[in-house]
Coordinates of C-alpha atoms in Angstrom, one line a residue:
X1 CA -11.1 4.3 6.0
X2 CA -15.0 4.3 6.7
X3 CA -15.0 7.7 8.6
X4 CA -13.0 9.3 5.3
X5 CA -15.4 8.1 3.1
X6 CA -18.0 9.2 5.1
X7 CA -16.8 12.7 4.9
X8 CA -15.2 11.9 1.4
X9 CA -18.0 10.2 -0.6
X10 CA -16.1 10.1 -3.7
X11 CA -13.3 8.0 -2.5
X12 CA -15.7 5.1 -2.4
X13 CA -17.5 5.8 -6.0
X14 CA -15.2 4.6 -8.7
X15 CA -17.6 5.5 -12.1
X16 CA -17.5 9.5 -10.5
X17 CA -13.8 9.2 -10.0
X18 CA -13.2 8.1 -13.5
X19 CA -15.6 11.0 -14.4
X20 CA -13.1 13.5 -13.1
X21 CA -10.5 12.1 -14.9
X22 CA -12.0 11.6 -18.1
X23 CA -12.8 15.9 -17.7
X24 CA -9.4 16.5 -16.3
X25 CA -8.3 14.7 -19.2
X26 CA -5.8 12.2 -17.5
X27 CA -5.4 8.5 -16.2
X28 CA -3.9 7.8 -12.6
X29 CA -2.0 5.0 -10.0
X30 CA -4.7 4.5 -7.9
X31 CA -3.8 4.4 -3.9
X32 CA -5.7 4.1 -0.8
X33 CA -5.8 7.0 1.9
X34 CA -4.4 6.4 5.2
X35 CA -5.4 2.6 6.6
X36 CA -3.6 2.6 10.2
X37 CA -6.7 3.2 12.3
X38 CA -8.9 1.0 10.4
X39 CA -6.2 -2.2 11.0
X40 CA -3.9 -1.8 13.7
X41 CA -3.7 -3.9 16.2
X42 CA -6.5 -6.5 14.3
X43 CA -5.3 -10.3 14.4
X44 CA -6.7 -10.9 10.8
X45 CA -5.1 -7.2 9.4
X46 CA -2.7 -8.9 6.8
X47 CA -6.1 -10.3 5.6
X48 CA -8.0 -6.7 5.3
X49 CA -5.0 -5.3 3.2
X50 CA -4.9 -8.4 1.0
X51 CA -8.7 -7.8 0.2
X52 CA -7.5 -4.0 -0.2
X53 CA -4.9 -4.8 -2.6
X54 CA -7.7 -7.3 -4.8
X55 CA -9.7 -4.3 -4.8
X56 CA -7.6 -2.3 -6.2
X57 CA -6.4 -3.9 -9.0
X58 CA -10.4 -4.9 -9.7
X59 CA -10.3 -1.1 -9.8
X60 CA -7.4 -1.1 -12.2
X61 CA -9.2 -3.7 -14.7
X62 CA -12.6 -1.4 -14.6
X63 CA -11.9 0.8 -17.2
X64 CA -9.3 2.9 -18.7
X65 CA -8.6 5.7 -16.4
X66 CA -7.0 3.9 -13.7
X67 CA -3.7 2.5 -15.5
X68 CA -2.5 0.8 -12.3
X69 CA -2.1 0.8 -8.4
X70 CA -0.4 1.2 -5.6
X71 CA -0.4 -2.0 -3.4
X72 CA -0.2 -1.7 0.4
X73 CA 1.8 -3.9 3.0
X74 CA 0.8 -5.1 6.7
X75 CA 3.7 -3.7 8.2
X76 CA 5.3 -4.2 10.9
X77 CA 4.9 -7.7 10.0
X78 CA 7.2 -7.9 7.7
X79 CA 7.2 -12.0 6.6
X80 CA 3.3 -11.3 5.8
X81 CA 4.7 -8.4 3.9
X82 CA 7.1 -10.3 2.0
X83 CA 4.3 -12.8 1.2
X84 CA 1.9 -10.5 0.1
X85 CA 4.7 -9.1 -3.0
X86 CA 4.7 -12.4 -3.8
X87 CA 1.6 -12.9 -4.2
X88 CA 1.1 -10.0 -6.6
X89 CA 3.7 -7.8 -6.7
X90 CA 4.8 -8.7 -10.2
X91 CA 1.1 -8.0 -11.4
X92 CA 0.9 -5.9 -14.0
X93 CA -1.7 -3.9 -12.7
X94 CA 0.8 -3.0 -9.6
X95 CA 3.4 -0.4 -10.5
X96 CA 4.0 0.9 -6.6
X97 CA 4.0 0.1 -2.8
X98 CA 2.2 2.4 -0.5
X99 CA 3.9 2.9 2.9
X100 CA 2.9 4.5 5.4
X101 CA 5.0 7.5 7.2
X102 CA 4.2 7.8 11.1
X103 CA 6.1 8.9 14.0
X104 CA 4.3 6.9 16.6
X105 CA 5.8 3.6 15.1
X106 CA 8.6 1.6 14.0
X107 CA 11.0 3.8 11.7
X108 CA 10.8 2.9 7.9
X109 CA 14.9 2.9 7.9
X110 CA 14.8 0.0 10.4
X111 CA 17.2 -2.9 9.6
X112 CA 14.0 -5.3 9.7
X113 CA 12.5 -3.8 6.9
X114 CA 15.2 -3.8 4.2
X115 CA 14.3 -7.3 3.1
X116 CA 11.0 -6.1 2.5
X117 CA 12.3 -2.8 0.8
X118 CA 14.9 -5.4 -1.4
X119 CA 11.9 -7.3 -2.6
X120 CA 9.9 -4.1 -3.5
X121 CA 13.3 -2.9 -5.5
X122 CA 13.6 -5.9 -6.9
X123 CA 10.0 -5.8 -8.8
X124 CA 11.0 -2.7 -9.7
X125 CA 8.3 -1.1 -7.6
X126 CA 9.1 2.4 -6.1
X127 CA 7.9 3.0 -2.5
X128 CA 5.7 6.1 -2.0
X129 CA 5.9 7.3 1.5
X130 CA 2.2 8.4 2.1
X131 CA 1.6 10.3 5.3
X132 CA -0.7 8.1 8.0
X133 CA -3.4 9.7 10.4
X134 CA -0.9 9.5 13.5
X135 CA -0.5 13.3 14.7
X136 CA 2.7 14.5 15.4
X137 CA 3.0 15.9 19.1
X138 CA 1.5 19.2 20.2
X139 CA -0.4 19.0 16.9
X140 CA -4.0 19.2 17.9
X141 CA -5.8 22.1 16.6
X142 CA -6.7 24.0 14.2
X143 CA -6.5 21.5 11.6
X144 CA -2.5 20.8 12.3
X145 CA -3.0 17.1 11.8
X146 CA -4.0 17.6 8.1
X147 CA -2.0 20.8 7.1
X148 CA 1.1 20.8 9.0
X149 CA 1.5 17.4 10.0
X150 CA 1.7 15.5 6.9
X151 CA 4.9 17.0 4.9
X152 CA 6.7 16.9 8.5
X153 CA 6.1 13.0 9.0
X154 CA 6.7 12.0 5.4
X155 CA 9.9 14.4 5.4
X156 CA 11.2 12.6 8.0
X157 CA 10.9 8.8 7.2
X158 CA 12.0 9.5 3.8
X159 CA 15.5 11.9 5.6
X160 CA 16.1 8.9 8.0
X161 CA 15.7 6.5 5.1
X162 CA 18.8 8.3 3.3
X163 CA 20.7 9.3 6.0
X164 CA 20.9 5.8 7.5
X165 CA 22.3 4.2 4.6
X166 CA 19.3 2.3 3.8
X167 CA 19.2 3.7 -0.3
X168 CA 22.7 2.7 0.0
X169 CA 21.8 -0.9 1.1
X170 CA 18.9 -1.3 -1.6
X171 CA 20.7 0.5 -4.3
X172 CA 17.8 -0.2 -6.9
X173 CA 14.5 1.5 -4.1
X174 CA 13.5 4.6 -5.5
X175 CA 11.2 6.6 -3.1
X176 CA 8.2 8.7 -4.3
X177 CA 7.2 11.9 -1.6
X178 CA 4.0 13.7 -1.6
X179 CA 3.5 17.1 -1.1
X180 CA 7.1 18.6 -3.0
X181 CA 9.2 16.5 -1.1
X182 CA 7.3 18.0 2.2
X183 CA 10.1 20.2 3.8
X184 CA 13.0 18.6 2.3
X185 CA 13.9 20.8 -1.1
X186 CA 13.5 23.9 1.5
X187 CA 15.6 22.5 4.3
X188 CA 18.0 20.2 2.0
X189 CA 20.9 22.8 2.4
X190 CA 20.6 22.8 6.3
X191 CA 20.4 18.9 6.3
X192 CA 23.7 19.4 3.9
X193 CA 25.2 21.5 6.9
X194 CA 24.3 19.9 9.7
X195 CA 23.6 16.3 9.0
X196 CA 25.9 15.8 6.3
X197 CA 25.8 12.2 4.7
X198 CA 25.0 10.5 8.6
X199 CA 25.5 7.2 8.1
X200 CA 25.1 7.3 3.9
X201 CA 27.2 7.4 1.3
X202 CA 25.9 10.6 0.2
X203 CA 23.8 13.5 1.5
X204 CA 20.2 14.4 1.0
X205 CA 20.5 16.3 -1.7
X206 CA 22.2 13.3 -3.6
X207 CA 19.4 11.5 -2.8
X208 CA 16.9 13.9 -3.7
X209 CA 18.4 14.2 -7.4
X210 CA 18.9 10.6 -7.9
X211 CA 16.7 8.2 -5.9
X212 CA 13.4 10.2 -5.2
X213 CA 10.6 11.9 -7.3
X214 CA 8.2 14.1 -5.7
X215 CA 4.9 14.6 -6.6
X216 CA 3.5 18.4 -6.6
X217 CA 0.4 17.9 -4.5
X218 CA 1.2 21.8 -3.1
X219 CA -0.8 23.9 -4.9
X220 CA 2.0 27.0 -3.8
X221 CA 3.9 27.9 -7.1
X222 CA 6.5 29.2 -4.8
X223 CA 7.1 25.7 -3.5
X224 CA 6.7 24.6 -7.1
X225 CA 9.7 26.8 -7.8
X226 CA 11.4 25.6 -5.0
X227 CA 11.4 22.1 -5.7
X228 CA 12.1 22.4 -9.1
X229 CA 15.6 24.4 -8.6
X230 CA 16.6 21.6 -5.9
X231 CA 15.7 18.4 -7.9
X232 CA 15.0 19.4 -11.5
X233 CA 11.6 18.8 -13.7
X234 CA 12.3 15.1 -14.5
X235 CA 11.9 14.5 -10.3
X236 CA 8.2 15.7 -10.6
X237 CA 5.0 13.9 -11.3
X238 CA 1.8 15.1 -10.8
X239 CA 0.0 14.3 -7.5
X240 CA -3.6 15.2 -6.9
X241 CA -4.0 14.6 -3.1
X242 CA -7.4 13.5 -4.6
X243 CA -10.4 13.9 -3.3
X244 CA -8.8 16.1 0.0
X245 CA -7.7 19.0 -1.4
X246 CA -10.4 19.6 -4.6
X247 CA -11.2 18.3 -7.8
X248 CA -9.0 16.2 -10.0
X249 CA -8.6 18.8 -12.6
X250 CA -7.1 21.4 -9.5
X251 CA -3.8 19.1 -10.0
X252 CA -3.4 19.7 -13.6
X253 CA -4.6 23.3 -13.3
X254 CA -1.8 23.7 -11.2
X255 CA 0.8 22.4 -13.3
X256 CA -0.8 23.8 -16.7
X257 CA -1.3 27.6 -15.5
X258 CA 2.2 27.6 -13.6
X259 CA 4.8 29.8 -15.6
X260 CA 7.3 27.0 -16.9
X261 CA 9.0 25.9 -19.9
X262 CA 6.9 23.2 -22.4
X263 CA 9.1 20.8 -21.6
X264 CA 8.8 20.7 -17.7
X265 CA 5.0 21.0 -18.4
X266 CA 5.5 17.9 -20.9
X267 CA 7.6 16.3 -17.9
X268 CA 5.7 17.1 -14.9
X269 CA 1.5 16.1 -16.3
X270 CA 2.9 12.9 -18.3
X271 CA 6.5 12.0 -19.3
X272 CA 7.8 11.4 -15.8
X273 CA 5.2 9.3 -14.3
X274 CA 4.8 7.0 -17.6
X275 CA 9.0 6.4 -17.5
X276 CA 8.6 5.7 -14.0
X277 CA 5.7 3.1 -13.9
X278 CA 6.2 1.7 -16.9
X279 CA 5.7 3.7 -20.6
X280 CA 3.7 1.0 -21.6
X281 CA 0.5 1.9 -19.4
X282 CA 1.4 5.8 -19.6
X283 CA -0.3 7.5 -16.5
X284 CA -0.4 11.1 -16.0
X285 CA -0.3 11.2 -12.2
X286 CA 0.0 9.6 -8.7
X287 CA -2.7 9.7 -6.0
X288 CA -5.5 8.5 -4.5

């Protein structure tokens, strides 16, 4: 976390981030960026993320722009996760759970996680599968890690989640996946053909149309398009990938100048994201 906000000052100054959003004129769920190098294998970790979490809902009680958070988990260690929703997962400045999506450990659809994932559904808090800093194999150049990388990993943690039947199991988890659903509105008719329902009830695409939104941290109208034939407008919320790839307002840009109907605009910059973590505190987007 230090080296990114070394690189990324503006992930560590609050009153400019609130700035942004005040111009871009929007509020957001306020996450953290990728956390696995800065805890792993650290005896006092579960302690780290529990000052994480206190930060961020500080951050959530500093003003008006940042209606809630995302809280984070020390996984693999799952009764320290359980503990940690208890302590404030029914907060009101928590709407989410940040999970982390790497290929180098333990697989989110592993059977010791779903008491963890039936706690989070319980609170009625959806599970955004954030990409960590692990590169994937024969990714290291050229930026891979960062542009390629990402979508792949978060892709497929959330396609194991459904094919394995854990959505089934927790029937009340909804999953939230950055970057258009990665590869998966693309691919979902291949994983139709060839991985059917695996060891689901249903198939991906069921999944993708009833127990995931996507946020449209793309920039690629194309894949805008995309993603909006496979899962529909009322799947989408905005996601600003904030600060990595520009300026809050590039996210609502995006959204505001693509060619669409009022109503998905109406959908897409507000509705969706207010329905989904809670109308009562009415965000505009997901990110950092």
């Amino acid at each position: 976390m230090r080296a990114a906000s070394q690189a990324f000052p503006s992930l560590a100054d609050l009153p400019a981030q609130q700035e942004e959003l005040a111009e871009a004129g929007g509020t957001a769920v306020l996450s953290l960026p990728p956390i696995g190098p800065a805890v792993d294998g650290r005896p006092d970790a579960a302690a780290v993320l529990r000052s994480c979490n206190d930060e961020l809902i500080d951050a959530v009680g500093s003003g008006d722009s940042f209606v809630s958070a995302m809280m984070v988990l020390p996984l693999p260690d799952v009764e320290q996760s359980l503990a940690e929703l208890g302590r404030i997962g029914s907060r009101p400045a928590v709407s989410g759970v940040m999970v982390y999506a790497t290929p180098t450990r333990r697989p989110l659809d592993d059977p010791s996680y779903e008491p963890v994932w039936a706690a989070a559904a319980d609170l009625g808090l959806p599970l955004f599968l954030h990409p960590e800093a692990d590169p994937l194999p024969q990714i290291d150049g050229w930026r891979l890690s960062d542009s390629l990388a990402p979508p792949v990993s978060t892709s497929l943690q959330a396609a194991r989640m459904m094919l394995s039947g854990t959505l089934d199991r927790v029937p009340q988890l909804t999953l939230i996946i950055p970057h258009l659903g990665g590869v998966l509105p693309y691919l979902a008719q291949r994983l139709v053909d060839l991985s059917g329902s695996g060891d689901g009830e249903h198939d991906v695409l069921h999944y993708l149309r009833h127990r995931v939104y996507l946020d449209t941290c793309s920039y690629h109208e194309p894949a805008l398009r995309c993603a909006l034939d496979t899962v529909g407008s009322a799947r989408l919320l905005l996601g600003s990938d904030y600060p990595f790839r520009g300026p809050v307002a590039r996210c609502v840009d995006d959204i505001t100048r693509a060619d669409l109907a009022a109503e998905d605009h109406h959908a897409i910059l507000r509705a969706n994201a207010s329905i989904l973590f809670a109308s009562s505190r009415g965000p505009s987007m997901a990110g950092h």
